[in-house]
C-alpha positions in Angstrom: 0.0 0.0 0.0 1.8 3.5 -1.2 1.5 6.4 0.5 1.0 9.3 -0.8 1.8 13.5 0.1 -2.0 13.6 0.4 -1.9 10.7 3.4 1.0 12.5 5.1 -1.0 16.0 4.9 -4.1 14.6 6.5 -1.7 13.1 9.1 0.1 16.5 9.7 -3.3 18.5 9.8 -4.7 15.9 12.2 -1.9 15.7 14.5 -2.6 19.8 14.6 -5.7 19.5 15.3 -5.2 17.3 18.3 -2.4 19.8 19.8 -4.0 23.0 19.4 -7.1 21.8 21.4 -4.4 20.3 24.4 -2.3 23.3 24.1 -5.3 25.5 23.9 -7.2 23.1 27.2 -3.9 23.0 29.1 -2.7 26.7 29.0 -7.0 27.7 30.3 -6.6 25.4 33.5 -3.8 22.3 34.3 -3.4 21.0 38.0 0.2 22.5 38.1 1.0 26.4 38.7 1.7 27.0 35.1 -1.8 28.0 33.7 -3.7 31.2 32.8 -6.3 30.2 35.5 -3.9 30.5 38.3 -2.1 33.4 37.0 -4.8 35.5 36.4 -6.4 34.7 40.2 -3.1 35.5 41.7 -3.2 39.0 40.1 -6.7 39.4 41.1 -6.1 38.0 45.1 -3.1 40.9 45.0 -4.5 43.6 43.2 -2.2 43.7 40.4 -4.3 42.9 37.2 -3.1 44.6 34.3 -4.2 44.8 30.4 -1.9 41.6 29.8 -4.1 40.0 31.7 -7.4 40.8 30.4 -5.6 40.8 26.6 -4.6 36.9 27.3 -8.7 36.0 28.8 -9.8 37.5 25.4 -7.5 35.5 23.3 -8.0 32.3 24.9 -12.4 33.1 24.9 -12.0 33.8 21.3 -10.0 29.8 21.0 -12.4 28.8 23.1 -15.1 30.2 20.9 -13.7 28.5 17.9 -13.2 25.4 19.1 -16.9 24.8 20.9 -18.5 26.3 17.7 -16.4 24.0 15.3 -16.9 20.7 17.0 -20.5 21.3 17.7 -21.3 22.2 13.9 -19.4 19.1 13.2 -20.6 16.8 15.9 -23.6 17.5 17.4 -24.9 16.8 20.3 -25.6 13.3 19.0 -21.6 13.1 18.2 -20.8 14.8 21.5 -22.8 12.5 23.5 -21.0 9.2 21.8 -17.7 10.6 22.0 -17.6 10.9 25.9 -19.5 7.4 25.8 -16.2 6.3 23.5 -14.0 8.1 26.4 -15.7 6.9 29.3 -15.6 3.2 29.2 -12.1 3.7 27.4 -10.9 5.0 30.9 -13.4 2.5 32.5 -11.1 -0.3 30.8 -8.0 1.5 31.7 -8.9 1.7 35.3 -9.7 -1.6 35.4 -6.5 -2.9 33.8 -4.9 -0.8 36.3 -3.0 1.5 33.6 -4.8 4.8 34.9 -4.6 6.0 38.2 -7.8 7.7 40.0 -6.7 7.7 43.7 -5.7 11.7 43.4 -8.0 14.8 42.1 -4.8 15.5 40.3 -4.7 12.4 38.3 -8.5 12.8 37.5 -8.5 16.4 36.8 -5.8 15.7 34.2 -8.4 12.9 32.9 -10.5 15.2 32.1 -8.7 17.4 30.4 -7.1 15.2 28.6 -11.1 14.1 27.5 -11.6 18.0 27.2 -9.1 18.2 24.3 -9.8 14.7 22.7 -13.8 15.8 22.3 -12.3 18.8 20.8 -10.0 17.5 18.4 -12.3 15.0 17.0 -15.0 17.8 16.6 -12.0 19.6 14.5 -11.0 16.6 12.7 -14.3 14.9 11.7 -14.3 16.5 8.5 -11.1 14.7 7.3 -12.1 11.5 9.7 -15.5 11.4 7.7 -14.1 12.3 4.0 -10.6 9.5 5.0 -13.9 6.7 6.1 -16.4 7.5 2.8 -14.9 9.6 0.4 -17.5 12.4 0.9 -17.0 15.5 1.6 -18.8 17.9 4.4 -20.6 20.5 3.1 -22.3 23.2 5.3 -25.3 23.5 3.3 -27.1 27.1 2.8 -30.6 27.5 4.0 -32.7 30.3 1.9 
């Protein structure tokens, strides 16, 4: 089976897809100190918000805003709702294997965020997932 610049694009613009949504998850909120959520509360709690602050919150709405709004156009709440079904008893089986840890709220918040980005990506993706599975493309169509 030969592959082809085409295959390796798809790979490349999925492989995008799945890190903006982490990076873009990751930087909001993570369990460590290194995230916009803790650094913009400590600058509230001492008085010292500035414009950086409130310039970075609109930058990461507008993300958000892009991300939410893609992968429900392309998902749905139909494809929403199966996705976390996917995720959930793919973490059910991992617990149970004993390959995921759940004894901390660290270990479980980055779970979820993990989740967070996955629904994200393949709400990003699912145009290239569907058109790689039946050859069609997805077409927003235009109501009159």
């Amino acid at each position: 089976m030969a592959v082809n610049a085409q295959d390796d694009n798809d790979l490349l613009k999925i492989a995008l897809r799945i890190l903006a949504p982490l990076a873009i998850v990751l930087i909001t909120y993570n369990p460590t100190d290194y995230c916009f959520y803790t650094w913009f509360t400590d600058a509230m709690a001492a008085g010292e918000l500035g414009g950086i602050h409130f310039l970075a919150l609109v930058v990461l709405l507008i993300c958000w805003s892009i991300l939410v709004v893609a992968t429900w156009k392309s998902l749905d709440i139909y494809g929403v709702v199966l996705v976390c079904a996917l995720l959930g008893a793919v973490i059910w089986v991992l617990i149970d294997w004993g390959l995921l840890n759940t004894d901390s709220t660290n270990a479980v918040a980055w779970i979820v965020l993990v989740c967070g980005a996955i629904i994200l990506a393949v709400g990003l993706s699912w145009a290239l997932i569907w058109r790689r599975i039946t050859g069609q493309y997805a077409v927003d169509e235009i109501e009159d």
